[in-house]
Amino acid sequence: MEKKSTLTNEEKETFMRAAIEEAKKAQALDEVPIGAVVVWNKKIIGRGYNLRETTQDATTHAEMMAIQEACRQVNNFRLEEAQLFVTLEPCPMCSGAILLSRIEEVYFGAYDPKAGAAGSLMNLLEDQRFNHWCYLESRILQEECGQLLTTFFRELRQRKKEEKAKRKENNKKD
Amino acid sequence: MEKKSTLTNEEKETFMRAAIEEAKKAQALDEVPIGAVVVWNKKIIGRGYNLRETTQDATTHAEMMAIQEACRQVNNFRLEEAQLFVTLEPCPMCSGAILLSRIEEVYFGAYDPKAGAAGSLMNLLEDQRFNHWCYLESRILQEECGQLLTTFFRELRQRKKEEKAKRKENNKKD
C-alpha cells in the first residue's frame, strides 16, 4: 500500500527548521547536534535533541526524546497521523521506536551512511513485514542538517589536535 | 570475529529466571509479560519489564528500562562486557539500544516471529556493518518464557469473549 505525505513543501521546511533548532541545543551542550520534532495536526507536540553524553544513557537520542514527549502530550503510545522530523537519518533504535508508536510520516535531513536504518544500511521504516510502516521522505534541508554535523566534527578534531599538541609541549617542559 | 559467552549454563538459567521474575511484574499490571535484566561482573545492575499500557509510551519495553537503569548504575552509556537477558527476542528498537550501549552478550528465551530482530525477521545484533555487534544465544528457558506469553494472550482472548457475551446479554435486556 502506497502511503502519501499530508504536508506542503513549505510546512516540511518549517518543521525541519524546528528540528534544526533542537539540534543547536545539543550543540550548545557539546553533544553531537541532532534534533527532532513530532508534529500532529500541524502543531509540534514533542521536541528532542541528542543528550547521550549529558545523560550517559545511549537511549537518549533526539527522536526518542521527541516521541516520549509527544506520548505524554496526548497520553497515548499510539501517535497515529503524526509526523516526525529529524535532522539525521534514524538509527535502528529510533526507527523501531517510530514503528512502535505508529508514526505515519517520517522526514529526515542528512543520510547516515554508517548507521542509518531508513535507507542507508537497511530500511526498517518501509519494511511491510512489521505491523506498521511509514511514509518516508529524505533530504529536507539536507545541506543545513549535514553542515551542522560536519562543522561539529571538524571542530572536535581540531580541539583534540590542539590538546594533543599542548600535552606534548607540557611534556617537553617537564 | 567470533564472539564467545563468558557464562556457564547455570548462570544463564539463573539470570533468565531473574528476567522471568520481571516479566511477572508486568503480568501483575495486565501488561504483556516480558522482562529483562542487565548483568555485569555476574551481578544484576539493571532490571525492567514492559510498561507500555501503564506509561502510554511505546518506548518503555523491558530491555529499554533495564538498559537505562544499568546506565544510571555505572554512570556510563557504554555497558561494555555486560550481558542482557530478556524473555522474548528483542524488537528493532531494543536491538538498536543494545548495540548503542555496547552490550557484549545477549540471551533471550522465546522467539518473536512477528517482530523479532535477533534472528526472526532480521538479525541486527550480529550485523557486522554496525560499529558494535554481540554474542547472541536464544532458547534460554524458552518454554517457560513462551508459556508466560501464551497464557497471557489466551486469558486476554477469553476475557474479551466473555465481555462481548455480556454486552450482547445486556443489549437483549434493553
mmCIF file of C-alpha atoms in Angstrom:
data_model
loop_
_atom_site.group_PDB
_atom_site.id
_atom_site.type_symbol
_atom_site.label_atom_id
_atom_site.label_comp_id
_atom_site.label_asym_id
_atom_site.label_seq_id
_atom_site.Cartn_x
_atom_site.Cartn_y
_atom_site.Cartn_z
ATOM 1 C CA MET A 1 0.000 0.000 0.000
ATOM 2 C CA GLU A 2 1.370 3.376 -1.101
ATOM 3 C CA LYS A 3 1.492 5.998 1.663
ATOM 4 C CA LYS A 4 1.364 9.720 0.973
ATOM 5 C CA SER A 5 2.614 12.942 2.525
ATOM 6 C CA THR A 6 -0.057 15.199 4.025
ATOM 7 C CA LEU A 7 2.211 18.284 4.216
ATOM 8 C CA THR A 8 3.196 21.023 1.770
ATOM 9 C CA ASN A 9 6.873 21.653 0.969
ATOM 10 C CA GLU A 10 6.669 24.865 2.979
ATOM 11 C CA GLU A 11 5.359 23.006 6.033
ATOM 12 C CA LYS A 12 8.105 20.398 5.686
ATOM 13 C CA GLU A 13 10.778 23.113 5.738
ATOM 14 C CA THR A 14 9.156 24.889 8.674
ATOM 15 C CA PHE A 15 9.121 21.750 10.803
ATOM 16 C CA MET A 16 12.652 20.744 9.760
ATOM 17 C CA ARG A 17 13.810 24.212 10.850
ATOM 18 C CA ALA A 18 12.275 23.463 14.263
ATOM 19 C CA ALA A 19 14.255 20.183 14.352
ATOM 20 C CA ILE A 20 17.423 22.132 13.461
ATOM 21 C CA GLU A 21 16.729 24.473 16.387
ATOM 22 C CA GLU A 22 16.654 21.381 18.631
ATOM 23 C CA ALA A 23 19.967 20.184 17.136
ATOM 24 C CA LYS A 24 21.516 23.524 18.085
ATOM 25 C CA LYS A 25 20.503 22.961 21.718
ATOM 26 C CA ALA A 26 22.530 19.716 21.627
ATOM 27 C CA GLN A 27 25.464 21.560 20.053
ATOM 28 C CA ALA A 28 25.390 24.145 22.857
ATOM 29 C CA LEU A 29 25.977 21.260 25.295
ATOM 30 C CA ASP A 30 28.844 19.839 23.192
ATOM 31 C CA GLU A 31 26.603 16.963 22.144
ATOM 32 C CA VAL A 32 26.518 15.663 18.548
ATOM 33 C CA PRO A 33 23.982 18.114 17.033
ATOM 34 C CA ILE A 34 20.902 16.089 16.108
ATOM 35 C CA GLY A 35 17.369 17.343 16.702
ATOM 36 C CA ALA A 36 13.814 16.100 16.160
ATOM 37 C CA VAL A 37 10.185 17.185 16.473
ATOM 38 C CA VAL A 38 6.906 15.263 16.401
ATOM 39 C CA VAL A 39 4.038 17.068 14.644
ATOM 40 C CA TRP A 40 0.315 16.384 14.957
ATOM 41 C CA ASN A 41 -2.463 18.404 13.355
ATOM 42 C CA LYS A 42 0.215 20.850 12.079
ATOM 43 C CA LYS A 43 1.393 21.521 15.655
ATOM 44 C CA ILE A 44 4.619 20.407 17.351
ATOM 45 C CA ILE A 45 3.714 18.098 20.255
ATOM 46 C CA GLY A 46 7.201 16.746 21.016
ATOM 47 C CA ARG A 47 10.738 18.096 20.774
ATOM 48 C CA GLY A 48 14.055 16.403 21.453
ATOM 49 C CA TYR A 49 17.785 16.601 20.969
ATOM 50 C CA ASN A 50 20.648 14.200 21.436
ATOM 51 C CA LEU A 51 21.711 14.059 25.110
ATOM 52 C CA ARG A 52 23.894 10.950 25.209
ATOM 53 C CA GLU A 53 26.968 12.484 26.847
ATOM 54 C CA THR A 54 24.996 14.610 29.316
ATOM 55 C CA THR A 55 22.748 11.743 30.465
ATOM 56 C CA GLN A 56 25.314 8.946 29.916
ATOM 57 C CA ASP A 57 22.375 6.953 28.548
ATOM 58 C CA ALA A 58 22.620 5.664 24.960
ATOM 59 C CA THR A 59 18.837 5.657 24.572
ATOM 60 C CA THR A 60 18.563 9.468 24.782
ATOM 61 C CA HIS A 61 18.579 10.164 21.033
ATOM 62 C CA ALA A 62 16.684 13.190 19.651
ATOM 63 C CA GLU A 63 13.858 11.084 18.188
ATOM 64 C CA MET A 64 13.337 9.149 21.444
ATOM 65 C CA MET A 65 13.036 12.336 23.483
ATOM 66 C CA ALA A 66 10.585 13.847 20.961
ATOM 67 C CA ILE A 67 8.450 10.663 20.823
ATOM 68 C CA GLN A 68 8.372 10.372 24.606
ATOM 69 C CA GLU A 69 7.235 13.992 24.992
ATOM 70 C CA ALA A 70 4.587 13.533 22.283
ATOM 71 C CA CYS A 71 3.231 10.411 24.044
ATOM 72 C CA ARG A 72 2.980 12.375 27.287
ATOM 73 C CA GLN A 73 1.209 15.239 25.489
ATOM 74 C CA VAL A 74 -1.540 13.055 24.026
ATOM 75 C CA ASN A 75 -1.409 10.430 26.805
ATOM 76 C CA ASN A 76 -1.301 7.678 24.204
ATOM 77 C CA PHE A 77 1.507 5.483 22.927
ATOM 78 C CA ARG A 78 -0.124 5.481 19.505
ATOM 79 C CA LEU A 79 0.924 8.607 17.594
ATOM 80 C CA GLU A 80 -1.215 7.758 14.564
ATOM 81 C CA GLU A 81 -1.443 10.507 11.913
ATOM 82 C CA ALA A 82 1.667 12.140 13.416
ATOM 83 C CA GLN A 83 4.790 13.205 11.529
ATOM 84 C CA LEU A 84 8.366 13.039 12.778
ATOM 85 C CA PHE A 85 11.112 15.377 11.543
ATOM 86 C CA VAL A 86 14.752 14.627 12.349
ATOM 87 C CA THR A 87 17.941 16.236 11.073
ATOM 88 C CA LEU A 88 19.775 12.892 10.584
ATOM 89 C CA GLU A 89 18.564 9.541 9.242
ATOM 90 C CA PRO A 90 17.229 7.476 12.181
ATOM 91 C CA CYS A 91 19.289 4.593 13.612
ATOM 92 C CA PRO A 92 17.727 1.132 14.215
ATOM 93 C CA MET A 93 16.649 2.041 17.784
ATOM 94 C CA CYS A 94 14.852 5.214 16.728
ATOM 95 C CA SER A 95 13.365 3.581 13.620
ATOM 96 C CA GLY A 96 11.998 0.836 15.872
ATOM 97 C CA ALA A 97 10.504 3.404 18.261
ATOM 98 C CA ILE A 98 8.873 5.208 15.302
ATOM 99 C CA LEU A 99 7.219 1.951 14.191
ATOM 100 C CA LEU A 100 6.099 1.049 17.726
ATOM 101 C CA SER A 101 4.489 4.462 18.205
ATOM 102 C CA ARG A 102 2.723 4.189 14.802
ATOM 103 C CA ILE A 103 4.061 7.497 13.488
ATOM 104 C CA GLU A 104 2.629 7.907 9.980
ATOM 105 C CA GLU A 105 5.178 10.104 8.161
ATOM 106 C CA VAL A 106 8.942 10.465 8.676
ATOM 107 C CA TYR A 107 11.085 13.255 7.192
ATOM 108 C CA PHE A 108 14.839 13.424 7.649
ATOM 109 C CA GLY A 109 17.610 15.762 6.517
ATOM 110 C CA ALA A 110 21.013 14.137 6.036
ATOM 111 C CA TYR A 111 21.777 10.485 5.369
ATOM 112 C CA ASP A 112 23.812 8.477 7.913
ATOM 113 C CA PRO A 113 25.814 6.022 5.771
ATOM 114 C CA LYS A 114 27.364 4.319 8.833
ATOM 115 C CA ALA A 115 24.275 3.532 10.933
ATOM 116 C CA GLY A 116 21.173 4.753 9.093
ATOM 117 C CA ALA A 117 18.209 2.379 9.157
ATOM 118 C CA ALA A 118 15.931 4.356 6.839
ATOM 119 C CA GLY A 119 17.673 3.737 3.530
ATOM 120 C CA SER A 120 21.432 3.556 4.156
ATOM 121 C CA LEU A 121 22.204 0.182 5.787
ATOM 122 C CA MET A 122 18.596 -1.017 5.722
ATOM 123 C CA ASN A 123 15.105 0.417 5.566
ATOM 124 C CA LEU A 124 13.119 -0.502 8.658
ATOM 125 C CA LEU A 125 10.530 2.261 8.207
ATOM 126 C CA GLU A 126 9.176 0.872 4.931
ATOM 127 C CA ASP A 127 9.511 -2.824 5.810
ATOM 128 C CA GLN A 128 5.989 -4.159 5.332
ATOM 129 C CA ARG A 129 6.679 -7.283 7.382
ATOM 130 C CA PHE A 130 6.069 -5.204 10.522
ATOM 131 C CA ASN A 131 2.522 -4.374 11.639
ATOM 132 C CA HIS A 132 3.139 -0.720 10.808
ATOM 133 C CA TRP A 133 5.166 1.166 8.205
ATOM 134 C CA CYS A 134 5.655 4.813 7.282
ATOM 135 C CA TYR A 135 5.647 7.343 4.523
ATOM 136 C CA LEU A 136 9.324 8.282 4.258
ATOM 137 C CA GLU A 137 10.998 11.344 2.742
ATOM 138 C CA SER A 138 14.668 12.331 2.952
ATOM 139 C CA ARG A 139 16.851 15.334 2.057
ATOM 140 C CA ILE A 140 14.636 18.002 3.728
ATOM 141 C CA LEU A 141 17.086 20.921 4.236
ATOM 142 C CA GLN A 142 19.746 18.252 3.756
ATOM 143 C CA GLU A 143 22.664 20.665 3.392
ATOM 144 C CA GLU A 144 21.891 22.632 6.540
ATOM 145 C CA CYS A 145 21.311 19.458 8.594
ATOM 146 C CA GLY A 146 24.531 17.868 7.349
ATOM 147 C CA GLN A 147 26.580 21.048 7.743
ATOM 148 C CA LEU A 148 25.774 21.174 11.466
ATOM 149 C CA LEU A 149 27.361 17.730 11.881
ATOM 150 C CA THR A 150 30.327 18.376 9.589
ATOM 151 C CA THR A 151 31.214 21.570 11.456
ATOM 152 C CA PHE A 152 30.800 19.857 14.843
ATOM 153 C CA PHE A 153 33.160 17.005 13.977
ATOM 154 C CA ARG A 154 35.692 19.303 12.278
ATOM 155 C CA GLU A 155 35.861 21.469 15.425
ATOM 156 C CA LEU A 156 36.091 18.373 17.631
ATOM 157 C CA ARG A 157 39.072 17.053 15.632
ATOM 158 C CA GLN A 158 40.735 20.489 15.736
ATOM 159 C CA ARG A 159 40.253 20.709 19.520
ATOM 160 C CA LYS A 160 41.694 17.217 20.043
ATOM 161 C CA LYS A 161 44.691 18.108 17.868
ATOM 162 C CA GLU A 162 45.341 21.257 19.888
ATOM 163 C CA GLU A 163 45.017 19.375 23.189
ATOM 164 C CA LYS A 164 47.486 16.767 21.951
ATOM 165 C CA ALA A 165 49.996 19.478 20.924
ATOM 166 C CA LYS A 166 49.585 21.169 24.301
ATOM 167 C CA ARG A 167 50.248 17.895 26.154
ATOM 168 C CA LYS A 168 53.362 17.321 24.035
ATOM 169 C CA GLU A 169 54.573 20.870 24.839
ATOM 170 C CA ASN A 170 53.968 20.320 28.566
ATOM 171 C CA ASN A 171 55.847 17.006 28.470
ATOM 172 C CA LYS A 172 58.869 18.769 26.942
ATOM 173 C CA LYS A 173 58.905 21.281 29.794
ATOM 174 C CA ASP A 174 58.865 18.521 32.454
ATOM 175 C CA MET B 1 35.322 -12.034 14.580
ATOM 176 C CA GLU B 2 33.763 -14.839 16.602
ATOM 177 C CA LYS B 3 32.385 -13.739 19.979
ATOM 178 C CA LYS B 4 32.053 -16.081 22.939
ATOM 179 C CA SER B 5 29.848 -16.491 26.002
ATOM 180 C CA THR B 6 31.510 -15.790 29.337
ATOM 181 C CA LEU B 7 28.805 -17.504 31.423
ATOM 182 C CA THR B 8 28.109 -21.088 32.478
ATOM 183 C CA ASN B 9 24.771 -22.726 31.639
ATOM 184 C CA GLU B 10 23.805 -22.493 35.291
ATOM 185 C CA GLU B 11 24.486 -18.741 35.344
ATOM 186 C CA LYS B 12 22.456 -18.292 32.158
ATOM 187 C CA GLU B 13 19.456 -20.006 33.739
ATOM 188 C CA THR B 14 19.806 -18.028 36.977
ATOM 189 C CA PHE B 15 19.777 -14.696 35.166
ATOM 190 C CA MET B 16 16.937 -15.741 32.841
ATOM 191 C CA ARG B 17 14.926 -16.653 35.943
ATOM 192 C CA ALA B 18 15.500 -13.092 37.171
ATOM 193 C CA ALA B 19 14.197 -11.803 33.813
ATOM 194 C CA ILE B 20 11.144 -14.059 34.199
ATOM 195 C CA GLU B 21 10.518 -12.533 37.633
ATOM 196 C CA GLU B 22 10.488 -9.108 35.919
ATOM 197 C CA ALA B 23 8.034 -10.408 33.312
ATOM 198 C CA LYS B 24 5.698 -11.461 36.124
ATOM 199 C CA LYS B 25 5.691 -7.885 37.430
ATOM 200 C CA ALA B 26 4.384 -6.776 34.025
ATOM 201 C CA GLN B 27 1.774 -9.522 34.110
ATOM 202 C CA ALA B 28 0.559 -8.330 37.525
ATOM 203 C CA LEU B 29 -0.199 -4.953 35.886
ATOM 204 C CA ASP B 30 -2.035 -6.597 32.957
ATOM 205 C CA GLU B 31 0.892 -5.741 30.688
ATOM 206 C CA VAL B 32 2.248 -8.203 28.085
ATOM 207 C CA PRO B 33 4.628 -10.236 30.313
ATOM 208 C CA ILE B 34 8.159 -9.520 29.072
ATOM 209 C CA GLY B 35 11.096 -8.988 31.437
ATOM 210 C CA ALA B 36 14.812 -8.224 31.161
ATOM 211 C CA VAL B 37 17.940 -7.829 33.263
ATOM 212 C CA VAL B 38 21.391 -6.404 32.541
ATOM 213 C CA VAL B 39 24.283 -8.264 34.176
ATOM 214 C CA TRP B 40 27.793 -7.012 34.796
ATOM 215 C CA ASN B 41 30.523 -8.862 36.695
ATOM 216 C CA LYS B 42 27.939 -11.600 37.480
ATOM 217 C CA LYS B 43 25.682 -9.061 39.212
ATOM 218 C CA ILE B 44 22.350 -7.628 38.037
ATOM 219 C CA ILE B 45 22.770 -3.879 37.510
ATOM 220 C CA GLY B 46 19.512 -3.194 35.654
ATOM 221 C CA ARG B 47 16.003 -4.658 35.685
ATOM 222 C CA GLY B 48 12.987 -3.851 33.562
ATOM 223 C CA TYR B 49 9.584 -5.024 32.444
ATOM 224 C CA ASN B 50 7.184 -3.972 29.732
ATOM 225 C CA LEU B 51 5.138 -0.956 30.845
ATOM 226 C CA ARG B 52 3.608 0.241 27.574
ATOM 227 C CA GLU B 53 -0.028 0.378 28.683
ATOM 228 C CA THR B 54 0.750 1.848 32.108
ATOM 229 C CA THR B 55 3.010 4.596 30.777
ATOM 230 C CA GLN B 56 1.262 5.010 27.388
ATOM 231 C CA ASP B 57 4.772 5.280 25.954
ATOM 232 C CA ALA B 58 5.819 2.782 23.284
ATOM 233 C CA THR B 59 9.488 3.089 24.217
ATOM 234 C CA THR B 60 9.009 1.509 27.669
ATOM 235 C CA HIS B 61 9.950 -2.051 26.688
ATOM 236 C CA ALA B 62 11.606 -4.323 29.268
ATOM 237 C CA GLU B 63 15.074 -4.085 27.665
ATOM 238 C CA MET B 64 14.962 -0.276 27.497
ATOM 239 C CA MET B 65 14.081 0.015 31.176
ATOM 240 C CA ALA B 66 16.849 -2.445 32.134
ATOM 241 C CA ILE B 67 19.458 -0.672 29.961
ATOM 242 C CA GLN B 68 18.503 2.753 31.319
ATOM 243 C CA GLU B 69 18.802 1.543 34.924
ATOM 244 C CA ALA B 70 22.159 -0.093 34.169
ATOM 245 C CA CYS B 71 23.492 3.148 32.602
ATOM 246 C CA ARG B 72 22.430 5.062 35.727
ATOM 247 C CA GLN B 73 24.109 2.454 37.946
ATOM 248 C CA VAL B 74 27.509 2.702 36.262
ATOM 249 C CA ASN B 75 27.041 6.326 35.120
ATOM 250 C CA ASN B 76 28.190 5.379 31.638
ATOM 251 C CA PHE B 77 26.283 4.825 28.392
ATOM 252 C CA ARG B 78 28.820 2.158 27.433
ATOM 253 C CA LEU B 79 27.845 -1.148 29.026
ATOM 254 C CA GLU B 80 30.877 -2.977 27.656
ATOM 255 C CA GLU B 81 31.378 -6.528 28.977
ATOM 256 C CA ALA B 82 27.739 -6.567 30.122
ATOM 257 C CA GLN B 83 25.147 -9.239 29.341
ATOM 258 C CA LEU B 84 21.458 -8.725 28.691
ATOM 259 C CA PHE B 85 18.826 -11.381 29.396
ATOM 260 C CA VAL B 86 15.294 -10.982 28.039
ATOM 261 C CA THR B 87 12.368 -13.402 27.974
ATOM 262 C CA LEU B 88 11.379 -12.552 24.356
ATOM 263 C CA GLU B 89 13.509 -11.907 21.251
ATOM 264 C CA PRO B 90 14.262 -8.143 21.075
ATOM 265 C CA CYS B 91 12.408 -5.901 18.594
ATOM 266 C CA PRO B 92 14.316 -3.462 16.312
ATOM 267 C CA MET B 93 14.156 -0.628 18.884
ATOM 268 C CA CYS B 94 15.579 -2.729 21.702
ATOM 269 C CA SER B 95 18.173 -4.368 19.444
ATOM 270 C CA GLY B 96 19.286 -0.892 18.421
ATOM 271 C CA ALA B 97 19.541 0.212 22.059
ATOM 272 C CA ILE B 98 21.606 -2.909 22.840
ATOM 273 C CA LEU B 99 24.071 -2.019 20.059
ATOM 274 C CA LEU B 100 24.258 1.652 21.072
ATOM 275 C CA SER B 101 25.034 0.719 24.661
ATOM 276 C CA ARG B 102 27.716 -1.766 23.527
ATOM 277 C CA ILE B 103 26.271 -4.714 25.460
ATOM 278 C CA GLU B 104 28.546 -7.682 24.768
ATOM 279 C CA GLU B 105 26.300 -10.733 25.158
ATOM 280 C CA VAL B 106 22.549 -11.137 24.606
ATOM 281 C CA TYR B 107 20.469 -14.103 25.763
ATOM 282 C CA PHE B 108 16.777 -14.452 25.023
ATOM 283 C CA GLY B 109 14.090 -17.034 25.761
ATOM 284 C CA ALA B 110 11.306 -17.285 23.178
ATOM 285 C CA TYR B 111 11.419 -16.256 19.504
ATOM 286 C CA ASP B 112 9.108 -13.471 18.268
ATOM 287 C CA PRO B 113 8.283 -14.493 14.673
ATOM 288 C CA LYS B 114 6.237 -11.313 14.025
ATOM 289 C CA ALA B 115 8.678 -8.599 15.120
ATOM 290 C CA GLY B 116 11.914 -10.220 16.313
ATOM 291 C CA ALA B 117 15.109 -8.501 15.152
ATOM 292 C CA ALA B 118 17.579 -11.031 16.541
ATOM 293 C CA GLY B 119 17.019 -13.898 14.128
ATOM 294 C CA SER B 120 13.333 -13.941 13.151
ATOM 295 C CA LEU B 121 12.708 -11.078 10.688
ATOM 296 C CA MET B 122 16.326 -9.919 10.675
ATOM 297 C CA ASN B 123 19.415 -10.113 12.855
ATOM 298 C CA LEU B 124 20.556 -6.657 13.924
ATOM 299 C CA LEU B 125 22.630 -7.924 16.861
ATOM 300 C CA GLU B 126 25.092 -9.855 14.693
ATOM 301 C CA ASP B 127 25.173 -7.385 11.782
ATOM 302 C CA GLN B 128 28.871 -6.531 11.453
ATOM 303 C CA ARG B 129 28.164 -3.395 9.402
ATOM 304 C CA PHE B 130 27.457 -1.594 12.694
ATOM 305 C CA ASN B 131 30.317 -0.369 14.890
ATOM 306 C CA HIS B 132 29.342 -2.948 17.532
ATOM 307 C CA TRP B 133 27.877 -6.440 17.473
ATOM 308 C CA CYS B 134 27.043 -9.051 20.089
ATOM 309 C CA TYR B 135 27.405 -12.643 21.118
ATOM 310 C CA LEU B 136 23.835 -13.957 20.759
ATOM 311 C CA GLU B 137 22.179 -17.016 22.291
ATOM 312 C CA SER B 138 18.496 -17.960 22.156
ATOM 313 C CA ARG B 139 16.157 -20.527 23.742
ATOM 314 C CA ILE B 140 17.293 -19.977 27.372
ATOM 315 C CA LEU B 141 14.337 -21.357 29.398
ATOM 316 C CA GLN B 142 12.425 -20.966 26.134
ATOM 317 C CA GLU B 143 9.380 -22.949 27.207
ATOM 318 C CA GLU B 144 8.843 -21.045 30.453
ATOM 319 C CA CYS B 145 9.353 -17.645 28.731
ATOM 320 C CA GLY B 146 6.964 -18.532 25.906
ATOM 321 C CA GLN B 147 4.370 -20.065 28.222
ATOM 322 C CA LEU B 148 4.008 -16.779 30.122
ATOM 323 C CA LEU B 149 3.008 -15.060 26.860
ATOM 324 C CA THR B 150 0.774 -17.881 25.601
ATOM 325 C CA THR B 151 -1.161 -17.940 28.870
ATOM 326 C CA PHE B 152 -1.464 -14.137 28.925
ATOM 327 C CA PHE B 153 -2.916 -13.947 25.411
ATOM 328 C CA ARG B 154 -5.211 -16.956 25.975
ATOM 329 C CA GLU B 155 -6.665 -15.320 29.078
ATOM 330 C CA LEU B 156 -6.984 -11.972 27.267
ATOM 331 C CA ARG B 157 -8.955 -13.597 24.434
ATOM 332 C CA GLN B 158 -11.167 -15.423 26.944
ATOM 333 C CA ARG B 159 -11.867 -12.197 28.830
ATOM 334 C CA LYS B 160 -12.746 -10.334 25.628
ATOM 335 C CA LYS B 161 -15.087 -13.149 24.634
ATOM 336 C CA GLU B 162 -16.841 -13.013 27.986
ATOM 337 C CA GLU B 163 -17.163 -9.226 27.832
ATOM 338 C CA LYS B 164 -18.659 -9.472 24.360
ATOM 339 C CA ALA B 165 -21.197 -12.066 25.525
ATOM 340 C CA LYS B 166 -22.078 -9.877 28.496
ATOM 341 C CA ARG B 167 -22.642 -6.858 26.268
ATOM 342 C CA LYS B 168 -24.889 -8.947 23.997
ATOM 343 C CA GLU B 169 -26.873 -10.111 27.024
ATOM 344 C CA ASN B 170 -27.277 -6.523 28.286
ATOM 345 C CA ASN B 171 -28.418 -5.358 24.835
ATOM 346 C CA LYS B 172 -31.132 -8.017 24.846
ATOM 347 C CA LYS B 173 -32.434 -6.726 28.203
ATOM 348 C CA ASP B 174 -32.637 -3.114 26.966
#
